[in-house]
Amino acid sequence: MLESLEIGRTLIAQNNVEILDLQTEVHALRMAKEPVQKRLDSYKYPVLTLPSEIVAEVFLRFLPVYPNTPSLTGLYSPFVLTHICHRWREIACTTPELWRAIDLSYFPAARKNFCVASAPSLAPLWLERSGSLPLSFHYDCDNESADAALDSSPRILSTLIQYRARWEHVRFYLSGVGQLNLINGPMPMLHTLDLWVKSRRHSAESTGKLLPFQSQDLPLLRSFKLGGWESVGITLPWSHLTSLQLDRMHAADYVPILKQATLLVNLTLDVHGPEVQLSRDADVQLLHLQSLTSVPYLDCNPNLIKIFVTPALVSLRLGESLLGSSDSQCIESLKAFISKSGCQLQKLQIISARTSMKAYHEAFPSIPSFDVDAYEPRD
């Protein structure tokens, strides 16, 4: 028994010696660590030494160039910049230029449910951070949450309307007359309006009076794109526009609009419907027009090209069925149009199912740039 106690005391003494040795070693390591830690603590990462103004400029280069719109969430959203560190979050949240454009129309499939659920709370935060800057955004009524889908004033749209005085470049996809009337009102900064309205046959709204957009409410509007069957009856200050795109409207519906849009420089018409007979007084004089694009839906032949007088036209992109039903008829129609307008075309693109580039090149040797694309009918 005494021998066993002695062995135990010896082991404890040895352990104490080893502990003392280890404590000495730990102390030495801590002493060696201290100056290294001080050097690390005093080190400033170069990116964190940059002035806030430079960091903000770098952030702006990270996002799409305005008025292009970054995504609501994900890698290319300004929200990413608020998750790096405290200082970057402060800079990002106090840089209005980062928040002046927003995409509320395209939500990636992988994050669709999250984006739809979070958009009503993220959109107001985004817009508040934009300060007093003009705004660019895309909106799709189908991305409203399920409980607001049939509401005439869904949450996201209602939020956007609160900032209507700062709209500059906007694109809407709306459910019908009710929502279209909601966005109507003073828009003193609006320059570009891209508007698509659902067809009545796809809309919960089957009735409703469409209110006109007043000229005094849109003093700076210069570019307008209109699509959807619902939108034929829209009234705008057409005389202000320099760029216009009208989608899926019948040829006869274009004439009253184009007669007023006398300052147009760029015009795109997507023609729908059968051939129509237009009277002689249907001629449309667009003296400033430089670019005209007209591609038909289906294989229609509305003879729309015959009504235009465009002396300044330099670029023409045209569906061949708008010129005629045979090669010779197409070429003769185009000759008549050029002669009537007195224009000096520099670029001609024909959307054709049959005619070769050679035929047009031989018929129009003075036009320097030719292109003939294959025609794919749309429905």
CSV table of C-alpha atoms in Angstrom, one decimal:
chain,number,residue,atom,x,y,z
A,1,MET,CA,0.0,0.0,0.0
A,2,LEU,CA,2.8,2.5,0.9
A,3,GLU,CA,4.5,1.6,-2.4
A,4,SER,CA,1.4,2.4,-4.3
A,5,LEU,CA,1.0,5.8,-2.7
A,6,GLU,CA,4.7,6.6,-3.4
A,7,ILE,CA,4.2,5.7,-7.1
A,8,GLY,CA,1.2,8.0,-7.2
A,9,ARG,CA,3.1,10.9,-5.7
A,10,THR,CA,5.9,10.4,-8.2
A,11,LEU,CA,3.5,10.5,-11.1
A,12,ILE,CA,1.9,13.7,-9.9
A,13,ALA,CA,5.3,15.3,-9.4
A,14,GLN,CA,6.2,14.3,-13.0
A,15,ASN,CA,2.9,15.7,-14.3
A,16,ASN,CA,3.5,19.0,-12.5
A,17,VAL,CA,6.9,19.3,-14.1
A,18,GLU,CA,5.4,18.6,-17.5
A,19,ILE,CA,2.6,21.2,-16.9
A,20,LEU,CA,5.1,23.7,-15.8
A,21,ASP,CA,7.1,23.1,-19.0
A,22,LEU,CA,4.0,23.4,-21.1
A,23,GLN,CA,3.0,26.6,-19.4
A,24,THR,CA,6.4,28.0,-20.1
A,25,GLU,CA,6.1,27.0,-23.7
A,26,VAL,CA,2.6,28.5,-23.9
A,27,HIS,CA,3.8,31.7,-22.4
A,28,ALA,CA,6.7,31.9,-24.9
A,29,LEU,CA,4.2,31.3,-27.8
A,30,ARG,CA,1.9,34.0,-26.5
A,31,MET,CA,4.9,36.4,-26.2
A,32,ALA,CA,5.8,35.5,-29.8
A,33,LYS,CA,2.2,35.9,-30.9
A,34,GLU,CA,1.6,39.4,-29.4
A,35,PRO,CA,3.7,41.5,-31.8
A,36,VAL,CA,2.4,39.5,-34.8
A,37,GLN,CA,-1.2,40.1,-33.6
A,38,LYS,CA,-0.5,43.8,-33.2
A,39,ARG,CA,0.9,44.0,-36.7
A,40,LEU,CA,-2.3,42.3,-38.0
A,41,ASP,CA,-4.6,44.4,-36.0
A,42,SER,CA,-2.9,47.6,-37.3
A,43,TYR,CA,-3.1,46.5,-40.9
A,44,LYS,CA,-5.6,48.2,-43.1
A,45,TYR,CA,-6.8,46.4,-46.2
A,46,PRO,CA,-6.2,48.7,-49.2
A,47,VAL,CA,-9.9,48.5,-50.3
A,48,LEU,CA,-11.0,49.7,-46.9
A,49,THR,CA,-8.7,52.7,-47.0
A,50,LEU,CA,-10.4,54.1,-50.1
A,51,PRO,CA,-12.5,57.2,-49.7
A,52,SER,CA,-16.2,56.4,-49.6
A,53,GLU,CA,-16.7,58.3,-52.8
A,54,ILE,CA,-14.3,55.9,-54.7
A,55,VAL,CA,-16.0,52.9,-53.2
A,56,ALA,CA,-19.4,54.2,-54.2
A,57,GLU,CA,-18.1,54.6,-57.8
A,58,VAL,CA,-16.8,51.1,-57.8
A,59,PHE,CA,-20.2,49.9,-56.6
A,60,LEU,CA,-21.9,51.7,-59.5
A,61,ARG,CA,-19.6,50.0,-62.0
A,62,PHE,CA,-20.8,46.7,-60.5
A,63,LEU,CA,-24.4,47.3,-61.6
A,64,PRO,CA,-25.9,47.6,-65.1
A,65,VAL,CA,-25.6,51.0,-66.6
A,66,TYR,CA,-28.6,53.2,-65.9
A,67,PRO,CA,-31.4,53.0,-67.1
A,68,ASN,CA,-30.8,49.2,-67.3
A,69,THR,CA,-32.3,47.5,-64.3
A,70,PRO,CA,-30.5,45.2,-61.8
A,71,SER,CA,-32.3,42.2,-60.4
A,72,LEU,CA,-34.3,42.5,-57.2
A,73,THR,CA,-32.2,39.9,-55.4
A,74,GLY,CA,-29.1,37.7,-56.2
A,75,LEU,CA,-25.6,38.3,-57.3
A,76,TYR,CA,-26.3,41.4,-59.5
A,77,SER,CA,-28.5,43.2,-57.0
A,78,PRO,CA,-27.2,46.1,-54.9
A,79,PHE,CA,-28.4,44.2,-51.8
A,80,VAL,CA,-25.4,42.0,-52.3
A,81,LEU,CA,-23.1,45.0,-51.5
A,82,THR,CA,-24.8,45.4,-48.1
A,83,HIS,CA,-23.8,41.9,-47.0
A,84,ILE,CA,-19.9,42.3,-47.2
A,85,CYS,CA,-19.1,44.4,-44.2
A,86,HIS,CA,-20.5,47.2,-42.0
A,87,ARG,CA,-18.7,50.0,-43.9
A,88,TRP,CA,-19.7,48.7,-47.3
A,89,ARG,CA,-23.3,48.4,-46.1
A,90,GLU,CA,-23.2,52.1,-44.9
A,91,ILE,CA,-21.8,53.2,-48.2
A,92,ALA,CA,-24.3,51.2,-50.3
A,93,CYS,CA,-27.3,52.3,-48.3
A,94,THR,CA,-26.4,56.0,-48.6
A,95,THR,CA,-25.6,55.9,-52.3
A,96,PRO,CA,-28.9,56.8,-54.1
A,97,GLU,CA,-27.5,56.0,-57.5
A,98,LEU,CA,-27.4,52.3,-56.6
A,99,TRP,CA,-31.1,52.2,-56.0
A,100,ARG,CA,-32.5,54.3,-58.9
A,101,ALA,CA,-33.3,51.2,-61.1
A,102,ILE,CA,-35.1,48.0,-60.2
A,103,ASP,CA,-36.4,45.0,-62.1
A,104,LEU,CA,-39.7,43.7,-60.7
A,105,SER,CA,-40.7,41.8,-63.8
A,106,TYR,CA,-38.2,39.0,-64.1
A,107,PHE,CA,-37.7,36.6,-61.2
A,108,PRO,CA,-35.5,33.6,-61.8
A,109,ALA,CA,-37.3,30.3,-61.5
A,110,ALA,CA,-35.0,29.1,-58.7
A,111,ARG,CA,-35.9,32.2,-56.5
A,112,LYS,CA,-39.4,32.9,-57.9
A,113,ASN,CA,-41.3,32.1,-54.7
A,114,PHE,CA,-38.9,34.0,-52.5
A,115,CYS,CA,-38.9,37.1,-54.8
A,116,VAL,CA,-42.7,37.2,-55.1
A,117,ALA,CA,-43.0,37.0,-51.3
A,118,SER,CA,-40.2,39.5,-50.5
A,119,ALA,CA,-40.9,42.1,-53.3
A,120,PRO,CA,-43.6,44.0,-51.5
A,121,SER,CA,-41.2,44.8,-48.6
A,122,LEU,CA,-38.0,45.1,-50.6
A,123,ALA,CA,-39.4,47.5,-53.3
A,124,PRO,CA,-40.3,50.3,-50.8
A,125,LEU,CA,-36.9,49.9,-49.1
A,126,TRP,CA,-35.2,50.1,-52.5
A,127,LEU,CA,-37.1,53.2,-53.6
A,128,GLU,CA,-36.6,55.0,-50.3
A,129,ARG,CA,-32.8,54.6,-50.7
A,130,SER,CA,-33.0,56.2,-54.2
A,131,GLY,CA,-33.3,59.6,-52.7
A,132,SER,CA,-34.7,62.1,-55.1
A,133,LEU,CA,-33.2,60.7,-58.3
A,134,PRO,CA,-35.2,59.8,-61.4
A,135,LEU,CA,-36.3,56.2,-61.5
A,136,SER,CA,-36.1,53.3,-64.0
A,137,PHE,CA,-38.0,50.1,-63.4
A,138,HIS,CA,-39.8,47.1,-64.9
A,139,TYR,CA,-43.1,45.8,-63.4
A,140,ASP,CA,-45.1,42.7,-64.1
A,141,CYS,CA,-48.5,42.3,-62.5
A,142,ASP,CA,-48.1,38.5,-62.6
A,143,ASN,CA,-45.3,38.8,-60.0
A,144,GLU,CA,-47.7,40.2,-57.3
A,145,SER,CA,-48.4,37.8,-54.5
A,146,ALA,CA,-51.4,35.4,-54.9
A,147,ASP,CA,-53.6,37.3,-52.6
A,148,ALA,CA,-53.1,40.5,-54.6
A,149,ALA,CA,-53.3,39.0,-58.1
A,150,LEU,CA,-57.0,40.0,-58.6
A,151,ASP,CA,-56.7,43.3,-56.7
A,152,SER,CA,-57.1,46.4,-58.9
A,153,SER,CA,-54.3,48.0,-56.8
A,154,PRO,CA,-51.7,45.4,-55.7
A,155,ARG,CA,-49.1,46.2,-53.2
A,156,ILE,CA,-46.0,46.6,-55.4
A,157,LEU,CA,-47.9,48.7,-58.0
A,158,SER,CA,-49.3,50.9,-55.3
A,159,THR,CA,-45.8,51.5,-54.0
A,160,LEU,CA,-44.5,52.4,-57.4
A,161,ILE,CA,-47.4,54.9,-58.0
A,162,GLN,CA,-46.3,56.8,-54.8
A,163,TYR,CA,-43.1,57.6,-56.7
A,164,ARG,CA,-44.7,58.5,-60.0
A,165,ALA,CA,-43.3,62.0,-60.0
A,166,ARG,CA,-39.8,60.5,-60.4
A,167,TRP,CA,-40.5,57.9,-63.1
A,168,GLU,CA,-38.1,58.4,-66.0
A,169,HIS,CA,-37.8,55.0,-67.9
A,170,VAL,CA,-40.5,52.5,-67.0
A,171,ARG,CA,-41.9,49.3,-68.4
A,172,PHE,CA,-45.3,47.9,-67.3
A,173,TYR,CA,-47.1,44.6,-67.9
A,174,LEU,CA,-50.6,45.3,-66.6
A,175,SER,CA,-53.8,43.2,-66.1
A,176,GLY,CA,-56.2,45.6,-67.8
A,177,VAL,CA,-58.1,48.9,-67.8
A,178,GLY,CA,-58.2,49.2,-64.0
A,179,GLN,CA,-54.4,49.1,-63.5
A,180,LEU,CA,-53.8,51.2,-66.6
A,181,ASN,CA,-55.9,54.0,-65.2
A,182,LEU,CA,-54.1,53.6,-61.8
A,183,ILE,CA,-50.8,54.6,-63.3
A,184,ASN,CA,-52.3,57.6,-65.2
A,185,GLY,CA,-51.4,60.9,-63.7
A,186,PRO,CA,-48.7,63.6,-63.6
A,187,MET,CA,-45.3,62.1,-64.6
A,188,PRO,CA,-43.1,65.2,-65.1
A,189,MET,CA,-39.8,63.3,-65.5
A,190,LEU,CA,-41.1,60.4,-67.7
A,191,HIS,CA,-39.0,60.0,-70.9
A,192,THR,CA,-39.6,56.3,-71.9
A,193,LEU,CA,-42.8,54.4,-71.4
A,194,ASP,CA,-43.0,50.7,-72.4
A,195,LEU,CA,-46.6,49.5,-71.9
A,196,TRP,CA,-48.1,46.1,-72.4
A,197,VAL,CA,-51.7,45.4,-71.4
A,198,LYS,CA,-53.2,42.0,-71.2
A,199,SER,CA,-55.9,41.0,-73.7
A,200,ARG,CA,-59.4,41.3,-72.4
A,201,ARG,CA,-59.9,37.6,-73.0
A,202,HIS,CA,-57.0,36.9,-70.6
A,203,SER,CA,-58.0,39.6,-68.1
A,204,ALA,CA,-60.3,39.5,-65.1
A,205,GLU,CA,-61.4,43.0,-66.1
A,206,SER,CA,-63.8,42.8,-69.0
A,207,THR,CA,-65.2,46.3,-68.8
A,208,GLY,CA,-64.0,49.7,-67.8
A,209,LYS,CA,-63.5,53.1,-69.4
A,210,LEU,CA,-59.9,53.9,-70.5
A,211,LEU,CA,-58.8,57.3,-69.4
A,212,PRO,CA,-56.6,59.4,-71.7
A,213,PHE,CA,-53.0,60.3,-70.8
A,214,GLN,CA,-52.9,64.1,-70.7
A,215,SER,CA,-50.2,66.1,-72.6
A,216,GLN,CA,-49.5,68.3,-69.6
A,217,ASP,CA,-48.9,65.3,-67.4
A,218,LEU,CA,-46.2,63.9,-69.7
A,219,PRO,CA,-44.1,66.9,-70.8
A,220,LEU,CA,-40.9,65.0,-71.4
A,221,LEU,CA,-42.2,61.8,-72.9
A,222,ARG,CA,-40.2,61.0,-76.0
A,223,SER,CA,-40.2,57.2,-76.4
A,224,PHE,CA,-43.3,55.0,-76.2
A,225,LYS,CA,-43.8,51.2,-76.8
A,226,LEU,CA,-47.3,49.9,-76.8
A,227,GLY,CA,-48.5,46.3,-76.9
A,228,GLY,CA,-51.5,44.2,-76.2
A,229,TRP,CA,-55.0,44.1,-77.7
A,230,GLU,CA,-56.4,46.1,-74.8
A,231,SER,CA,-54.3,49.2,-75.7
A,232,VAL,CA,-55.7,50.2,-79.0
A,233,GLY,CA,-57.8,52.9,-77.4
A,234,ILE,CA,-55.0,54.6,-75.5
A,235,THR,CA,-54.7,58.3,-76.0
A,236,LEU,CA,-51.2,59.9,-75.6
A,237,PRO,CA,-49.5,63.2,-76.5
A,238,TRP,CA,-48.3,61.6,-79.8
A,239,SER,CA,-46.8,64.9,-81.1
A,240,HIS,CA,-44.1,64.8,-78.4
A,241,LEU,CA,-42.6,61.5,-79.4
A,242,THR,CA,-39.4,60.8,-81.3
A,243,SER,CA,-39.5,57.0,-80.9
A,244,LEU,CA,-42.6,54.8,-81.2
A,245,GLN,CA,-43.2,51.1,-81.3
A,246,LEU,CA,-46.8,49.8,-81.8
A,247,ASP,CA,-47.3,46.1,-81.4
A,248,ARG,CA,-50.1,43.8,-82.8
A,249,MET,CA,-52.4,46.5,-84.0
A,250,HIS,CA,-54.4,46.5,-87.2
A,251,ALA,CA,-53.0,48.7,-90.0
A,252,ALA,CA,-56.0,51.0,-90.0
A,253,ASP,CA,-55.5,51.8,-86.3
A,254,TYR,CA,-52.0,53.1,-86.9
A,255,VAL,CA,-53.0,55.9,-89.2
A,256,PRO,CA,-54.7,58.3,-86.7
A,257,ILE,CA,-51.7,57.9,-84.3
A,258,LEU,CA,-49.0,58.4,-87.0
A,259,LYS,CA,-50.7,61.5,-88.4
A,260,GLN,CA,-50.1,63.1,-85.0
A,261,ALA,CA,-46.6,61.8,-84.3
A,262,THR,CA,-44.9,64.1,-86.7
A,263,LEU,CA,-41.6,64.4,-84.8
A,264,LEU,CA,-40.8,60.6,-85.0
A,265,VAL,CA,-37.2,59.6,-85.7
A,266,ASN,CA,-37.6,55.9,-85.0
A,267,LEU,CA,-40.7,53.9,-85.7
A,268,THR,CA,-41.4,50.2,-85.3
A,269,LEU,CA,-44.8,48.6,-86.3
A,270,ASP,CA,-45.7,45.0,-85.8
A,271,VAL,CA,-48.6,44.6,-88.1
A,272,HIS,CA,-51.6,42.3,-87.5
A,273,GLY,CA,-54.7,41.5,-89.4
A,274,PRO,CA,-55.8,41.1,-93.0
A,275,GLU,CA,-55.2,43.5,-95.9
A,276,VAL,CA,-57.1,46.8,-95.6
A,277,GLN,CA,-57.9,49.4,-98.1
A,278,LEU,CA,-56.6,52.9,-97.1
A,279,SER,CA,-57.9,56.1,-98.7
A,280,ARG,CA,-55.7,58.6,-100.4
A,281,ASP,CA,-55.9,61.0,-97.5
A,282,ALA,CA,-54.4,58.2,-95.3
A,283,ASP,CA,-50.9,59.3,-96.3
A,284,VAL,CA,-48.6,59.9,-93.3
A,285,GLN,CA,-45.8,62.4,-93.6
A,286,LEU,CA,-43.0,61.7,-91.2
A,287,LEU,CA,-40.4,64.3,-92.3
A,288,HIS,CA,-37.9,63.5,-89.5
A,289,LEU,CA,-38.1,59.7,-89.6
A,290,GLN,CA,-34.7,58.0,-90.0
A,291,SER,CA,-35.5,54.4,-89.1
A,292,LEU,CA,-38.6,52.4,-90.0
A,293,THR,CA,-39.2,48.7,-89.0
A,294,SER,CA,-42.3,46.9,-89.9
A,295,VAL,CA,-42.7,43.1,-89.5
A,296,PRO,CA,-46.1,41.4,-90.0
A,297,TYR,CA,-47.7,38.8,-87.7
A,298,LEU,CA,-48.8,35.9,-89.8
A,299,ASP,CA,-48.8,36.3,-93.6
A,300,CYS,CA,-50.8,39.5,-93.9
A,301,ASN,CA,-50.6,42.1,-96.6
A,302,PRO,CA,-52.0,45.4,-95.4
A,303,ASN,CA,-50.1,47.6,-97.9
A,304,LEU,CA,-49.1,49.8,-95.1
A,305,ILE,CA,-45.9,50.9,-96.7
A,306,LYS,CA,-47.8,52.8,-99.4
A,307,ILE,CA,-49.1,55.4,-97.0
A,308,PHE,CA,-45.7,56.7,-95.8
A,309,VAL,CA,-43.8,59.8,-96.9
A,310,THR,CA,-40.4,59.7,-95.2
A,311,PRO,CA,-37.8,61.9,-97.0
A,312,ALA,CA,-35.2,61.6,-94.2
A,313,LEU,CA,-35.3,57.8,-94.0
A,314,VAL,CA,-31.9,56.0,-94.0
A,315,SER,CA,-32.7,52.6,-92.5
A,316,LEU,CA,-35.6,50.3,-93.5
A,317,ARG,CA,-36.4,46.9,-92.1
A,318,LEU,CA,-39.5,45.4,-93.7
A,319,GLY,CA,-41.4,42.1,-93.9
A,320,GLU,CA,-41.7,41.2,-97.5
A,321,SER,CA,-45.4,40.4,-97.3
A,322,LEU,CA,-46.0,44.1,-96.7
A,323,LEU,CA,-44.7,44.8,-100.2
A,324,GLY,CA,-46.5,42.2,-102.3
A,325,SER,CA,-47.1,38.6,-103.1
A,326,SER,CA,-44.4,38.2,-105.8
A,327,ASP,CA,-40.7,39.1,-106.3
A,328,SER,CA,-41.5,41.6,-109.0
A,329,GLN,CA,-44.4,43.2,-107.1
A,330,CYS,CA,-42.2,43.6,-103.9
A,331,ILE,CA,-39.4,45.3,-105.8
A,332,GLU,CA,-41.8,47.6,-107.6
A,333,SER,CA,-43.6,48.5,-104.4
A,334,LEU,CA,-40.3,49.4,-102.8
A,335,LYS,CA,-39.3,51.5,-105.8
A,336,ALA,CA,-42.6,53.4,-105.6
A,337,PHE,CA,-42.1,54.0,-101.9
A,338,ILE,CA,-38.6,55.3,-102.3
A,339,SER,CA,-39.6,57.5,-105.2
A,340,LYS,CA,-42.6,58.9,-103.4
A,341,SER,CA,-40.6,59.7,-100.2
A,342,GLY,CA,-37.5,60.9,-102.0
A,343,CYS,CA,-35.3,59.3,-99.3
A,344,GLN,CA,-31.7,58.1,-99.6
A,345,LEU,CA,-31.7,54.7,-98.0
A,346,GLN,CA,-28.3,53.6,-96.5
A,347,LYS,CA,-29.5,50.3,-95.0
A,348,LEU,CA,-32.2,47.9,-96.2
A,349,GLN,CA,-33.2,44.7,-94.5
A,350,ILE,CA,-35.9,42.5,-96.0
A,351,ILE,CA,-37.5,39.7,-94.0
A,352,SER,CA,-38.2,37.3,-96.8
A,353,ALA,CA,-39.3,33.7,-97.4
A,354,ARG,CA,-38.3,33.6,-101.0
A,355,THR,CA,-36.5,36.6,-102.5
A,356,SER,CA,-32.7,36.6,-102.6
A,357,MET,CA,-30.4,39.5,-101.7
A,358,LYS,CA,-29.2,39.5,-105.3
A,359,ALA,CA,-32.6,40.6,-106.6
A,360,TYR,CA,-32.8,43.6,-104.3
A,361,HIS,CA,-29.1,44.5,-104.9
A,362,GLU,CA,-29.7,44.5,-108.7
A,363,ALA,CA,-32.9,46.6,-108.3
A,364,PHE,CA,-31.3,49.1,-105.8
A,365,PRO,CA,-27.6,49.4,-106.6
A,366,SER,CA,-27.3,52.8,-104.8
A,367,ILE,CA,-28.2,51.3,-101.4
A,368,PRO,CA,-24.8,50.4,-99.7
A,369,SER,CA,-26.0,47.9,-97.1
A,370,PHE,CA,-28.3,45.0,-97.8
A,371,ASP,CA,-29.6,42.1,-95.7
A,372,VAL,CA,-32.2,39.5,-96.4
A,373,ASP,CA,-33.3,37.4,-93.4
A,374,ALA,CA,-35.4,34.3,-93.3
A,375,TYR,CA,-39.1,35.0,-92.5
A,376,GLU,CA,-40.6,33.1,-89.6
A,377,PRO,CA,-44.4,33.8,-89.2
A,378,ARG,CA,-45.5,34.7,-85.7
A,379,ASP,CA,-48.9,34.1,-84.2
